[in-house]
PDB file of C-alpha atoms in Angstrom:
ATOM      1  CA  UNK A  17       0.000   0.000   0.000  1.00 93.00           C
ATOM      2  CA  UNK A  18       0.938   3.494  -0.772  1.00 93.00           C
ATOM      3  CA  UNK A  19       1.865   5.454   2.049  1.00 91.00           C
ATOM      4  CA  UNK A  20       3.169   8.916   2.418  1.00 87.00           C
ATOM      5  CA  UNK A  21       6.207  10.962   4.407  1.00 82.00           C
ATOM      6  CA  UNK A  22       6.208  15.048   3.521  1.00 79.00           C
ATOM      7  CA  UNK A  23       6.219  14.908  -0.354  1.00 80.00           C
ATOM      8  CA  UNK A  24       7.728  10.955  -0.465  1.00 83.00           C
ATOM      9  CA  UNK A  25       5.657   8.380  -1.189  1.00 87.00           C
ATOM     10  CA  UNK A  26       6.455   4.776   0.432  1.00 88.00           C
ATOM     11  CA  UNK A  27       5.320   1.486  -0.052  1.00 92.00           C
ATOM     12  CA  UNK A  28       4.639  -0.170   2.751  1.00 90.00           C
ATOM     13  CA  UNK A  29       3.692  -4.388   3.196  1.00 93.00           C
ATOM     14  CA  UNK A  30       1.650  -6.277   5.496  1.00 92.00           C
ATOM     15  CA  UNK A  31       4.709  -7.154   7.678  1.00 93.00           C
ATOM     16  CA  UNK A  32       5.994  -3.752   7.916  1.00 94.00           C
ATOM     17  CA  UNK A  33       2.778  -2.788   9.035  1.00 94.00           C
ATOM     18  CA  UNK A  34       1.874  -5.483  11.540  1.00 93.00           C
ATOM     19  CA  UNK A  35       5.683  -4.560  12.675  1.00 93.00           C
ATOM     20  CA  UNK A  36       4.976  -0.852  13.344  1.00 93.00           C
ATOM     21  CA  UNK A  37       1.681  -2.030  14.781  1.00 94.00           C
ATOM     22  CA  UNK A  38       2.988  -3.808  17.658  1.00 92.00           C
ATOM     23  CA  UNK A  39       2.800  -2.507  21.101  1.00 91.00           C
ATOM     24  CA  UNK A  40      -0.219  -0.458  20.522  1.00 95.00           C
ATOM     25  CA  UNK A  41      -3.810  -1.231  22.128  1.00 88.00           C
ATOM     26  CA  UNK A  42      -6.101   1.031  19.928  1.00 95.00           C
ATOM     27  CA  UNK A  43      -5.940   1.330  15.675  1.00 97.00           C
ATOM     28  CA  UNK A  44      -7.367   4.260  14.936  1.00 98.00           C
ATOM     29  CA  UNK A  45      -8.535   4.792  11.373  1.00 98.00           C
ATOM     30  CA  UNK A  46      -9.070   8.608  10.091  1.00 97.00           C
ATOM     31  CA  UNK A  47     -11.029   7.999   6.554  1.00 97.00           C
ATOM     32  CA  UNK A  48     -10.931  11.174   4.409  1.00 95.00           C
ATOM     33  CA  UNK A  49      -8.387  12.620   6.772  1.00 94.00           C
ATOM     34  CA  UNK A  50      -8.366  16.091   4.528  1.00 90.00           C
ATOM     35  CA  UNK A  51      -4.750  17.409   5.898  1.00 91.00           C
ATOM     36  CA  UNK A  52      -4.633  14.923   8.527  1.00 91.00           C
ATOM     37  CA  UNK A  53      -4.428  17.341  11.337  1.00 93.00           C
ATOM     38  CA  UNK A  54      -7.145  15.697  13.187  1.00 96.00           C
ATOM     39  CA  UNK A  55      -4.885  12.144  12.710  1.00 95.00           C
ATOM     40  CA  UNK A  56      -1.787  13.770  13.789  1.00 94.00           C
ATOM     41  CA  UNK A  57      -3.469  15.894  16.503  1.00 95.00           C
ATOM     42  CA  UNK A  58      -5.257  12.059  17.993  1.00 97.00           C
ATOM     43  CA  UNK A  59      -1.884  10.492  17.837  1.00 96.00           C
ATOM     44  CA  UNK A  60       0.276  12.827  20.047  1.00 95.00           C
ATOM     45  CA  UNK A  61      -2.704  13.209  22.431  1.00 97.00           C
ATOM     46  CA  UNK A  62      -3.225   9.264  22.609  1.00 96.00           C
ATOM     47  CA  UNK A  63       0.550   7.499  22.325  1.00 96.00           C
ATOM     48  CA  UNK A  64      -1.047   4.313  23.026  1.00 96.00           C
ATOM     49  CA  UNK A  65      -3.024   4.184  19.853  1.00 97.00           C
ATOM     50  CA  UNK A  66      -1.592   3.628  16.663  1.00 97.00           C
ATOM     51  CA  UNK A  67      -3.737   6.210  14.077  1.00 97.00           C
ATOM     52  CA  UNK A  68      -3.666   5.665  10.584  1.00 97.00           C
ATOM     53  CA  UNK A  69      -5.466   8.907   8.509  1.00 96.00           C
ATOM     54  CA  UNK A  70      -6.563   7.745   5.033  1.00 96.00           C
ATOM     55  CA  UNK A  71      -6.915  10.456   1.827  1.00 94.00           C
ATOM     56  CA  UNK A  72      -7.285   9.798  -1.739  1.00 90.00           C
ATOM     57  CA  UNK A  73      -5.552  13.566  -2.245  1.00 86.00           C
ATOM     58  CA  UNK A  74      -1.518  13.249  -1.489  1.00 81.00           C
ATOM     59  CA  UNK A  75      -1.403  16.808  -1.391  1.00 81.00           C
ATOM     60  CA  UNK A  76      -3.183  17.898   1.216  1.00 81.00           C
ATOM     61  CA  UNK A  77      -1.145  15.650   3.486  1.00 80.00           C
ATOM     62  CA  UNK A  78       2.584  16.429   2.617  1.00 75.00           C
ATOM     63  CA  UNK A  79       2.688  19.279   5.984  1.00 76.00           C
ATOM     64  CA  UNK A  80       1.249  16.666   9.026  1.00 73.00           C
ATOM     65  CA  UNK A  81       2.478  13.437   6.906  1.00 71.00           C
ATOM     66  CA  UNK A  82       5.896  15.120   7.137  1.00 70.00           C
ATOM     67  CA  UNK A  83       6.194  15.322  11.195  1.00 70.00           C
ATOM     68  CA  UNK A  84       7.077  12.174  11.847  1.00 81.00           C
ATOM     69  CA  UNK A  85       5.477  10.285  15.021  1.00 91.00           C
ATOM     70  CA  UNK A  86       6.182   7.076  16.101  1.00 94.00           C
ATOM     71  CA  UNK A  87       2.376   6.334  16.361  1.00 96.00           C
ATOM     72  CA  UNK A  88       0.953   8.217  13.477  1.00 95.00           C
ATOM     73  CA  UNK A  89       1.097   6.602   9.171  1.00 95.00           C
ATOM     74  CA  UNK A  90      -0.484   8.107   6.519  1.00 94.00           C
ATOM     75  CA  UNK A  91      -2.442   6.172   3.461  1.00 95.00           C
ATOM     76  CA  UNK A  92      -2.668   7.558   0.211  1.00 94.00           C
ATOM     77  CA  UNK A  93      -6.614   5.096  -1.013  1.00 95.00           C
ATOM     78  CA  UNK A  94      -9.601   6.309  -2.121  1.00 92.00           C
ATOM     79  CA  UNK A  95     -12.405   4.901   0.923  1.00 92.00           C
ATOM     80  CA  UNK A  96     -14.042   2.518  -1.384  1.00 90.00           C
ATOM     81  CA  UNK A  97     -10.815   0.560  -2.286  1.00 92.00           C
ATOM     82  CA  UNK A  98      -8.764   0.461   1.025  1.00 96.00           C
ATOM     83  CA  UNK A  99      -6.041  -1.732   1.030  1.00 96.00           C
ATOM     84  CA  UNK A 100      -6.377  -5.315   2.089  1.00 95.00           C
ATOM     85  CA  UNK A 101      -3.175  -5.063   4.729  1.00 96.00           C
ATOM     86  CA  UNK A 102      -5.601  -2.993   6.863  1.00 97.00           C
ATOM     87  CA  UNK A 103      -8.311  -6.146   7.180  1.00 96.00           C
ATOM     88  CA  UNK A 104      -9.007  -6.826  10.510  1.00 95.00           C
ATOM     89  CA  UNK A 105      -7.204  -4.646  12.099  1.00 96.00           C
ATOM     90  CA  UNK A 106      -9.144  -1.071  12.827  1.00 97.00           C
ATOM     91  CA  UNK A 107     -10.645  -1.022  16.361  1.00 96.00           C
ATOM     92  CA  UNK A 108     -12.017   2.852  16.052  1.00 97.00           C
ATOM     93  CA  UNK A 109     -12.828   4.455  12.411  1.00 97.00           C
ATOM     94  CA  UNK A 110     -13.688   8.257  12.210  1.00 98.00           C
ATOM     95  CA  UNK A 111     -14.940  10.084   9.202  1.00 97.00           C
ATOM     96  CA  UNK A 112     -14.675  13.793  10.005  1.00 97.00           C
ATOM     97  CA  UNK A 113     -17.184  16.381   7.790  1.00 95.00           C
ATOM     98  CA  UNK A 114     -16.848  14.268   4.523  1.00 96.00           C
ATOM     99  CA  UNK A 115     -17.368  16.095   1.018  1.00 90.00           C
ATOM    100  CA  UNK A 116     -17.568  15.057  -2.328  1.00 90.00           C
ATOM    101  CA  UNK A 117     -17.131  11.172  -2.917  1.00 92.00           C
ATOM    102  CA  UNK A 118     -16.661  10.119   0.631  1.00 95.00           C
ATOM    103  CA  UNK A 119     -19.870  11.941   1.211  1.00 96.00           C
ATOM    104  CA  UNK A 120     -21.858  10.506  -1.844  1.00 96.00           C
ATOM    105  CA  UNK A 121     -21.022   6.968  -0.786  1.00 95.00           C
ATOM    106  CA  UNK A 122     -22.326   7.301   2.870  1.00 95.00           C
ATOM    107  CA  UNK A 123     -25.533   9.066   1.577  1.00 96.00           C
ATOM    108  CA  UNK A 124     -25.876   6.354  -0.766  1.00 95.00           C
ATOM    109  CA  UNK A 125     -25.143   3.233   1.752  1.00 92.00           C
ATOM    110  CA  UNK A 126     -22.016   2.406  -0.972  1.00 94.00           C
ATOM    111  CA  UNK A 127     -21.882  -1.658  -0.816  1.00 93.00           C
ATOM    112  CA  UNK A 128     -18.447  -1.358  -1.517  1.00 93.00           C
ATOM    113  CA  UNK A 129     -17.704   1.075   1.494  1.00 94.00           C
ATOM    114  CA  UNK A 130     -19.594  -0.476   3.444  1.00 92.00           C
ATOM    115  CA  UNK A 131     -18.204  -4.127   2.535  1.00 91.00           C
ATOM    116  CA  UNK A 132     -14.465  -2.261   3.024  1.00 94.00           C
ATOM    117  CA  UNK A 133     -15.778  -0.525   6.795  1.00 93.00           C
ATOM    118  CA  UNK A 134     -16.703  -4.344   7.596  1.00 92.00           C
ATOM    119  CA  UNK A 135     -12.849  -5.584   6.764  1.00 94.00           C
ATOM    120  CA  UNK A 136     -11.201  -3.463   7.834  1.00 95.00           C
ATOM    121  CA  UNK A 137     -12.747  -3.939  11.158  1.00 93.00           C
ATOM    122  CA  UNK A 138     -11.655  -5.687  14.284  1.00 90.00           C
ATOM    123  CA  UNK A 139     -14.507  -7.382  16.781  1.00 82.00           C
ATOM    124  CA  UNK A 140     -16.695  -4.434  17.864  1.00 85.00           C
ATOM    125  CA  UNK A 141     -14.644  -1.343  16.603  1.00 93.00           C
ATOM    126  CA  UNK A 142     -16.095   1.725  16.965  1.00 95.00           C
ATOM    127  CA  UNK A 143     -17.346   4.311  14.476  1.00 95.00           C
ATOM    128  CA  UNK A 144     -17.878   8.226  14.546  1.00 96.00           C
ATOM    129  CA  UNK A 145     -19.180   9.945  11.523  1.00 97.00           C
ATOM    130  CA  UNK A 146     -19.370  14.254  11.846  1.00 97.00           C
ATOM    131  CA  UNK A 147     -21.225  15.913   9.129  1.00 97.00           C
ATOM    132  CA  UNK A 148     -21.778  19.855   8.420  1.00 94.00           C
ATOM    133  CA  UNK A 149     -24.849  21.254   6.956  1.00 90.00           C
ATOM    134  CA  UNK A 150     -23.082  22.807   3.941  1.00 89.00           C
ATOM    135  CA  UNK A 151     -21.470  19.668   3.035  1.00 92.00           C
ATOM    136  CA  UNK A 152     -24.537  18.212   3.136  1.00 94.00           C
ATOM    137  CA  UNK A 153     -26.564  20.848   1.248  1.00 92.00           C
ATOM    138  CA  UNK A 154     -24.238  20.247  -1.699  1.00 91.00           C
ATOM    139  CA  UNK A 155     -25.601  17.163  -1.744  1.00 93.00           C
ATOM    140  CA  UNK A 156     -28.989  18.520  -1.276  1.00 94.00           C
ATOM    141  CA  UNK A 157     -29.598  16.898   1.982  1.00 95.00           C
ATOM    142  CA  UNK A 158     -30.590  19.242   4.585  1.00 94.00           C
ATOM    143  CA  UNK A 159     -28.148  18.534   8.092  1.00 94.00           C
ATOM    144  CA  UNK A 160     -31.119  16.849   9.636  1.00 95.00           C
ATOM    145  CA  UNK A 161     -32.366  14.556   6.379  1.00 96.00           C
ATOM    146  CA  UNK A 162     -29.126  13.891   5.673  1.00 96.00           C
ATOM    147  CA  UNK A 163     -27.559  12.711   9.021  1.00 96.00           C
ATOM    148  CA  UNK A 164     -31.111  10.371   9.192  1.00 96.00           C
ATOM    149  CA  UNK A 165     -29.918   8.661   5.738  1.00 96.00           C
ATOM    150  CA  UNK A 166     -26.542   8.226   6.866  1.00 96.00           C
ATOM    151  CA  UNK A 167     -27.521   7.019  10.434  1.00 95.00           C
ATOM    152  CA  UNK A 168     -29.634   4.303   8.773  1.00 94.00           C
ATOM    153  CA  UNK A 169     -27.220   3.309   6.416  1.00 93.00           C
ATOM    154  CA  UNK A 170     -24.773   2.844   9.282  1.00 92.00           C
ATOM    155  CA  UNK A 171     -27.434   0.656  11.058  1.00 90.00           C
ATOM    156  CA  UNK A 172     -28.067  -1.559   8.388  1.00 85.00           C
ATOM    157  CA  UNK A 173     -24.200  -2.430   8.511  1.00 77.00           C
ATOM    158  CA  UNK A 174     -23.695  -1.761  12.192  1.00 72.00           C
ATOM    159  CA  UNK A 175     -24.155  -4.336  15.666  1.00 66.00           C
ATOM    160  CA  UNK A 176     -25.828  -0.741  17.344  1.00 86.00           C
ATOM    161  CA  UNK A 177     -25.913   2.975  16.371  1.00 91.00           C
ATOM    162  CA  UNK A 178     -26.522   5.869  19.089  1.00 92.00           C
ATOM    163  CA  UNK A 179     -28.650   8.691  19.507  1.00 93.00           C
ATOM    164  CA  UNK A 180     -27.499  11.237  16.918  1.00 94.00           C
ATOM    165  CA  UNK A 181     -25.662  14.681  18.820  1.00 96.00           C
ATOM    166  CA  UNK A 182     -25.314  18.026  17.563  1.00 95.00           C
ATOM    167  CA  UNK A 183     -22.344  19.378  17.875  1.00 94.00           C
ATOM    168  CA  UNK A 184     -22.512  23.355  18.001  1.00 92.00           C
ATOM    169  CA  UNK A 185     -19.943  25.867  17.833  1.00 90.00           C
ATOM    170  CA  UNK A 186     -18.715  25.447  21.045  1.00 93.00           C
ATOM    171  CA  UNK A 187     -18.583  21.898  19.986  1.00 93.00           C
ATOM    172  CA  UNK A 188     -17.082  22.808  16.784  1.00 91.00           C
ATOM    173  CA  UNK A 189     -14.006  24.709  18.162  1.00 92.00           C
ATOM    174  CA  UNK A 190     -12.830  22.344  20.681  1.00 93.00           C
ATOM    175  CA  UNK A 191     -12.415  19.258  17.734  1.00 93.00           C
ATOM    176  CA  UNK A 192      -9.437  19.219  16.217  1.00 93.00           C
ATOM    177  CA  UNK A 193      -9.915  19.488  12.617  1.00 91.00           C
ATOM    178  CA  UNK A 194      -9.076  21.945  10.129  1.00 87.00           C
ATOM    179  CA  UNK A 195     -12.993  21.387   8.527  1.00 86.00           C
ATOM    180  CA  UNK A 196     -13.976  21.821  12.508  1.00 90.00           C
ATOM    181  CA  UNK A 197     -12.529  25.427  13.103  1.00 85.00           C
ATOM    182  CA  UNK A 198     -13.804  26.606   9.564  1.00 85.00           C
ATOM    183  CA  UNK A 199     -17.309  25.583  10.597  1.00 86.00           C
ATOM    184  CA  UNK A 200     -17.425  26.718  14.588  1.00 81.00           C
ATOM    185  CA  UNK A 201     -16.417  30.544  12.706  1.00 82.00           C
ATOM    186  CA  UNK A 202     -19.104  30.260   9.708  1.00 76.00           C
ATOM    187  CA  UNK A 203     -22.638  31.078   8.959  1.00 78.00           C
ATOM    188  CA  UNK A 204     -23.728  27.982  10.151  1.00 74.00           C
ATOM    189  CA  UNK A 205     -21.780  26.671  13.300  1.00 81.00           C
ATOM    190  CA  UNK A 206     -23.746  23.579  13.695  1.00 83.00           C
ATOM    191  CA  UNK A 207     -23.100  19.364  12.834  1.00 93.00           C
ATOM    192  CA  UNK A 208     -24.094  16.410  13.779  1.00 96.00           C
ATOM    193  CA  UNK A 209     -22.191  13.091  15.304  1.00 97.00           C
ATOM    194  CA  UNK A 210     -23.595   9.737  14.263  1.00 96.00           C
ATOM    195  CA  UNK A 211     -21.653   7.060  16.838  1.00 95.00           C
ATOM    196  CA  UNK A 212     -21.871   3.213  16.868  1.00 93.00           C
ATOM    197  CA  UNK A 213     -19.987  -0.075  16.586  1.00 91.00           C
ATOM    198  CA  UNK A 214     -19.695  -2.302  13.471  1.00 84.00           C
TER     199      UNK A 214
END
């Protein structure tokens, strides 16, 4: 699998991986990480957890891809074709304010993601989706409609899904995102959480 480091681009095999894997109690994966900061930021907080952030767009990882942490690899895969050395392993997936594909494929209960969220997935692992109104709109969902599909999408593939939060702009500037902070400071400081276990 393609991984990247600043503006190089490594391969990396199943052994290498299960290798840098080893000590750690929690795999974190970060799907549609964006510039990673919210992978990065999870992985110095958390040194016992191993967090892997996942983008199809090698660009907009090169600055937190490029400060290296022990605990912290970056994936260069598009969500609907993840690679197979990551089957079985992911106790905790997050997908922060997806857009454009990432987003279409949750709306639309993708088979294919959803078939990929299932591998990729240890016994129980845990999953937090965050989605923003404009995002959403694009799509032309409204924030409520849209987190509804999505939450029942996730159930049909998911052991248990929780009570939907909103997250407000309070909310919104505590997270550690990039996509966070531009929200909490918008027109419309306002998203929703969808939590559960595959």
């Amino acid at each position: 699998m393609e991984t990247i480091l600043g503006r190089r681009s490594l391969d990396l095999d199943l052994n290498e991986l299960t290798d840098r894997l080893t000590n750690y109690n929690r795999v974190i994966l970060d799907l549609g990480t964006g510039d990673g900061k919210f992978a990065f930021h999870h992985a110095r907080t958390f040194p016992s957890h191993f967090v892997i952030g996942v983008d199809a767009c090698r660009e907009n990882l090169r600055e937190h891809s490029r400060l290296k942490l022990p605990n912290a690899l970056f994936i260069i895969a598009n969500a609907q074709d993840l690679p197979n050395e990551l089957n079985g392993l992911i106790s905790h997936i997050t997908i922060n304010f997806p857009w454009g594909s990432l987003l279409e494929s949750v709306l639309a209960g993708d088979p294919k993601l959803m078939c990929r969220l299932e591998s990729i997935s240890s016994s129980f692992t845990q999953i937090d989706v965050r989605l923003n109104g404009g995002a959403l709109a694009e799509q032309g969902w409204a924030l409520e409609a849209g987190a509804r599909k999505i939450y029942d999408n996730l159930l049909q593939a998911s052991s248990q899904m929780k009570t939907p939060v909103m997250l407000n702009a309070q909310a919104l500037r505590n997270f550690p995102s990039t996509w966070a902070k531009r929200l909490a400071f918008g027109r419309d400081p306002h998203a929703i959480q969808l939590s559960g276990c595959i």
